[in-house]
Coordinates of C-alpha atoms in Angstrom, one line a residue:
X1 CA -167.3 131.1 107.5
X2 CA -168.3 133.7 104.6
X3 CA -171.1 135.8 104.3
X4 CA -173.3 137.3 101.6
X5 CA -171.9 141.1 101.5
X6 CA -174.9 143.6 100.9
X7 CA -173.7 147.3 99.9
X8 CA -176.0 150.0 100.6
X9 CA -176.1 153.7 99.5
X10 CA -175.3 156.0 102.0
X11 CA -178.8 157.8 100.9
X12 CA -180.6 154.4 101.6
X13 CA -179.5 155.1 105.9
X14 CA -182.6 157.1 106.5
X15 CA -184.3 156.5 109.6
X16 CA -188.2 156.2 109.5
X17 CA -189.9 159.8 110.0
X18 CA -186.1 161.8 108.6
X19 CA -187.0 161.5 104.7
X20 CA -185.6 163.5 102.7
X21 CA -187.1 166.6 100.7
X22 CA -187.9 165.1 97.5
X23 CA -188.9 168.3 95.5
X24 CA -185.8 168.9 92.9
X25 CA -184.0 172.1 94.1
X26 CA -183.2 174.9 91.4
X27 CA -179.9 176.5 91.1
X28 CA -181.2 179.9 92.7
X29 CA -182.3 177.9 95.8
X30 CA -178.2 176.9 96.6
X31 CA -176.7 179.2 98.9
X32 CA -173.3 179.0 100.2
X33 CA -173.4 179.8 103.6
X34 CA -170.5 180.1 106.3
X35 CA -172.2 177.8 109.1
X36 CA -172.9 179.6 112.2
X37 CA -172.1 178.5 115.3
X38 CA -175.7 177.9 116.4
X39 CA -176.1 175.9 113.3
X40 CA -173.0 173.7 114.2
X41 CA -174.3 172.6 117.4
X42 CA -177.9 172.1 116.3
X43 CA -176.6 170.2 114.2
X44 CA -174.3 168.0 116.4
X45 CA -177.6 167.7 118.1
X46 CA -179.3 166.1 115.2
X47 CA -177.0 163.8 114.7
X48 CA -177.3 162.9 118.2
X49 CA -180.7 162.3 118.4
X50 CA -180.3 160.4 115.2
X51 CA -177.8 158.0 117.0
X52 CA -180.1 157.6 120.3
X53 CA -183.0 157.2 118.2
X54 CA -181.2 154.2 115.9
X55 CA -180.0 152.7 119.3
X56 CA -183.4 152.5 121.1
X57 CA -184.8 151.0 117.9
X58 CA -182.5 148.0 118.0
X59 CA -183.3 147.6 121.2
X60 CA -187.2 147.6 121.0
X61 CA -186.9 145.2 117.6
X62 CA -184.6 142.6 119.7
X63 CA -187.8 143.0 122.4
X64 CA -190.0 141.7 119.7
X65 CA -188.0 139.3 118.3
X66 CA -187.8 141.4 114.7
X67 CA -183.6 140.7 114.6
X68 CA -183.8 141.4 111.1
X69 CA -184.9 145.2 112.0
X70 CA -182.7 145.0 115.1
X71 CA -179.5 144.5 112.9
X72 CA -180.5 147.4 110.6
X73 CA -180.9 150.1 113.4
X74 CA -177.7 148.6 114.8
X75 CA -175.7 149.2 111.9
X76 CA -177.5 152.9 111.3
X77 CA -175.9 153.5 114.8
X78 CA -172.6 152.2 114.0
X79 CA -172.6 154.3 110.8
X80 CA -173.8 157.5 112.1
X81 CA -171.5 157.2 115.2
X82 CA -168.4 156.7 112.3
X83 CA -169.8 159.8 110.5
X84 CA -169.8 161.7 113.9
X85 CA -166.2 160.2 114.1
X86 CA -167.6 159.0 117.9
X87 CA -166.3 155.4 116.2
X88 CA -166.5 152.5 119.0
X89 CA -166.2 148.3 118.9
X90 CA -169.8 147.2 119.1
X91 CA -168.5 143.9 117.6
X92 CA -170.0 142.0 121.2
X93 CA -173.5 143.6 119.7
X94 CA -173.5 141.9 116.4
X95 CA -172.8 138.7 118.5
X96 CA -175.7 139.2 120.8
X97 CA -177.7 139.4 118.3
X98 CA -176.6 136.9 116.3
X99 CA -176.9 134.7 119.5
X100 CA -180.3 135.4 120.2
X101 CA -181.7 134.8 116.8
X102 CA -180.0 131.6 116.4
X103 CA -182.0 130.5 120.1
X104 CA -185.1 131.8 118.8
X105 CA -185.0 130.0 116.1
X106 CA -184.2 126.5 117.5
X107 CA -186.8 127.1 120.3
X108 CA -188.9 129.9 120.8
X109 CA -190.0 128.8 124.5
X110 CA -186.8 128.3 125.9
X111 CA -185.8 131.4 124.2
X112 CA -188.4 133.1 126.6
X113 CA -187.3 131.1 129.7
X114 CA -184.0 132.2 129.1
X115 CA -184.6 136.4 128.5
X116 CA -187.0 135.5 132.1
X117 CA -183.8 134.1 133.6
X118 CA -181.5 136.7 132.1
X119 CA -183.9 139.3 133.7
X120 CA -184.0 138.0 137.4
X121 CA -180.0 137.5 137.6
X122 CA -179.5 140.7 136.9
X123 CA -181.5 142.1 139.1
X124 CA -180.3 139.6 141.8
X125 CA -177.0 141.2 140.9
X126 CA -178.0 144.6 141.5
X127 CA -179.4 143.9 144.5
X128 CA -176.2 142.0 145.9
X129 CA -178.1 138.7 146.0
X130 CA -175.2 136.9 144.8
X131 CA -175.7 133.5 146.2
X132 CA -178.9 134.0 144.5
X133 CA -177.6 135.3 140.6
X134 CA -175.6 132.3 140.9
X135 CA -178.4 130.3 141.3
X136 CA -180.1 131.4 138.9
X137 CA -177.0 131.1 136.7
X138 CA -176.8 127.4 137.2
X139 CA -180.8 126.9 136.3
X140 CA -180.0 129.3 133.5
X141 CA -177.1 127.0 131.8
X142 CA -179.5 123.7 132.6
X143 CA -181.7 125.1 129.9
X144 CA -179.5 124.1 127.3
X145 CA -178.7 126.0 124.5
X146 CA -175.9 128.7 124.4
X147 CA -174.9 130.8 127.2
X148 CA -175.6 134.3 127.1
X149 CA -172.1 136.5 126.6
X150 CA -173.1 138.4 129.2
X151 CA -174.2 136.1 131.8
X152 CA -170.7 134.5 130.9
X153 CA -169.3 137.8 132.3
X154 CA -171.4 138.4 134.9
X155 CA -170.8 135.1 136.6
X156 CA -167.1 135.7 136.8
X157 CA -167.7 139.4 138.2
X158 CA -169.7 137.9 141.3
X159 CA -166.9 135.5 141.8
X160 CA -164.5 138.6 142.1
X161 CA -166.8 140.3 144.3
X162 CA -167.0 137.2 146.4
X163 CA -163.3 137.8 146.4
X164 CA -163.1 134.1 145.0
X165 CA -160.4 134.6 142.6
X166 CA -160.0 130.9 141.9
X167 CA -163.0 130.2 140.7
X168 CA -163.2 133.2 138.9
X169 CA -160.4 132.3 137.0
X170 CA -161.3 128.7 136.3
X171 CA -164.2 130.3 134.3
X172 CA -163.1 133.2 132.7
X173 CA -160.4 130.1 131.5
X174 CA -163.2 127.9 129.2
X175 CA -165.0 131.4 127.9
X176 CA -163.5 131.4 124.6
X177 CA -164.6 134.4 122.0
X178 CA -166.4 136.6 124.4
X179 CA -166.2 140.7 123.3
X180 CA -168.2 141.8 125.9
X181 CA -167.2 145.0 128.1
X182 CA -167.9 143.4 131.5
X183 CA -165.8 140.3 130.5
X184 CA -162.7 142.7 129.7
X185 CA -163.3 144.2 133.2
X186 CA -163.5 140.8 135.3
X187 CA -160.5 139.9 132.9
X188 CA -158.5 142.7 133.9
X189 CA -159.1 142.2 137.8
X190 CA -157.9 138.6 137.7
X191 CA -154.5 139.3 135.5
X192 CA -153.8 142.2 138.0
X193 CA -154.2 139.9 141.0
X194 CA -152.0 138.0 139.4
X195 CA -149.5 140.8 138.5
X196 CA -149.5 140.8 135.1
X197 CA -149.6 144.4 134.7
X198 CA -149.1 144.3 130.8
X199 CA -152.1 142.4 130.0
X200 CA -153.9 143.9 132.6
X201 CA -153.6 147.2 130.2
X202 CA -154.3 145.2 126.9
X203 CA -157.9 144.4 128.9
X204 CA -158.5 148.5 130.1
X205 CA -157.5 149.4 126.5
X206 CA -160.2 146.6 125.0
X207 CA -163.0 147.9 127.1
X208 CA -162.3 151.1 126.2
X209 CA -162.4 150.8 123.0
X210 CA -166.2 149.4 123.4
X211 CA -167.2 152.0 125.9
X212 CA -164.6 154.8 125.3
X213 CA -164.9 157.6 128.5
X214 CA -167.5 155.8 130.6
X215 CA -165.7 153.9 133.5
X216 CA -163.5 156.1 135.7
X217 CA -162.8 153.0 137.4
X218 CA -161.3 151.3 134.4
X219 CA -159.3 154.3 133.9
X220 CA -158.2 154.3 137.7
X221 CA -157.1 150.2 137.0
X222 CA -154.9 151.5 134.2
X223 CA -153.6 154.0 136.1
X224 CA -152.4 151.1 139.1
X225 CA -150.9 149.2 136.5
X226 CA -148.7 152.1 135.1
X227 CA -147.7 153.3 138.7
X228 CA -146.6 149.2 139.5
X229 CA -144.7 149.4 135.9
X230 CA -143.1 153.0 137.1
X231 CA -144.6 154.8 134.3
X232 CA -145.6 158.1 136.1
X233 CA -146.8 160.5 132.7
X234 CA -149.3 157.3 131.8
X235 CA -149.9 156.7 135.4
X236 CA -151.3 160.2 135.9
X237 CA -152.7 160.8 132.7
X238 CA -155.4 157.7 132.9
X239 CA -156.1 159.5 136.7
X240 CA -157.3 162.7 135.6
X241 CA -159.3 160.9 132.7
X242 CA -161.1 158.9 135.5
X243 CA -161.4 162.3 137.2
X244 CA -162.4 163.8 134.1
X245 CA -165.3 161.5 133.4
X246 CA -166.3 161.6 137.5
X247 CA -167.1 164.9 137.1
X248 CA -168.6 164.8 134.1
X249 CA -171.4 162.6 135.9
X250 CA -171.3 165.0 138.9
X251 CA -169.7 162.0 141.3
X252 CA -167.3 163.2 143.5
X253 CA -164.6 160.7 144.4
X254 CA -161.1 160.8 146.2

């Protein structure tokens, strides 16, 4: 399929509440400056804040059904994350969004029935209600309509934590054109299960590259996968990254 490309100026990616000065500035006013360390990190903090703040507002505009506004925030985040050269796949995010519009659309109260269900499996989830996400799962899919990436996911992950690897793998088989992180995960259990140690690494590098440094257990499935292949340096360089980002969230793991 095509789509309508719409180029926008750089100055145009203003959040709501950063506008610029608009007051010309005169010649005397520019001053070269070497930029102090202070300034630097203030200003890594800015940019931050500027990411944060363009997250949360996709997120509150998807609450309200405004996907129009939800897509713009989205792709102020991807561009100040590229500018911060913090660059991440947040393909599966497009898709979400595109997903949930397109259900909206066709039928506003299912659509609600749906974000209800999508709520309470979750949470069953959480709680290690499993027989009960699953339920919920089924009444979920008897809706009609598409199936939530995530949920996709999901339901293979409590299939793995049920230790049913069959039927784990029987669904993770029909999900065709899923970019979510959690599906790369439950991917990457089943294919090392199953020895494939190679593709087992294709799925650890995919996730990263949507949540880069945030799963020191992703990094520790890498590192099993090297150590099966006899690749020591990789092996114990993908363990001290998992170490690495344990104690950056003050966890303190074996």
């Amino acid at each position: 399929s095509t789509e309508e490309v719409r180029l926008v100026d750089e100055n145009q990616l203003v959040l709501p509440g950063f506008e610029p000065n608009e007051e010309p500035i005169s010649e005397k006013q520019i001053v070269v400056e070497q930029p102090k360390i202070e300034d630097t990190k203030i200003s890594e903090q800015k940019e931050e804040n500027l990411s944060d703040i363009a997250y949360k507002a996709y997120k509150e505009f998807i609450k309200v059904q405004n996907f129009q506004e939800a897509r713009r925030n989205l792709q102020r985040y991807e561009y100040i994350n590229n500018q911060q050269g913090t660059h991440r796949n947040i393909n599966y995010h497009y898709k979400r969004l595109d997903m949930l519009e397109n259900e909206y659309s066709i039928n506003p109260e299912r659509y609600f029935k749906k974000q209800d269900l999508y709520t309470r499996i979750f949470q069953a989830k959480r709680n290690k209600s499993y027989n009960e996400a699953l339920t919920l799962i089924e009444e979920y899919k008897n809706l009609g309509g598409q199936i939530h990436p995530s949920i996709q996911a999901l339901e293979v992950e409590i299939y793995i934590l049920l230790n049913n690897l069959v039927q784990a793998e029987q669904i993770i088989s029909k999900i065709q054109d899923n970019e979510e992180p959690a599906y790369y995960i439950a991917a990457s259990h089943i294919l090392y299960e199953k020895r494939q140690f190679e593709d087992c690494i294709l799925m650890c590098i995919a996730y990263n590259e949507r949540r880069p440094s945030s799963s020191a257990a992703n990094y520790v499935m890498l590192h099993n996968c090297y150590k099966r292949l006899q690749k020591p340096g990789k092996a114990l360089k993908a363990l001290r990254k998992a170490e690495e980002i344990n104690k950056s969230k003050n966890y303190m793991k074996d």
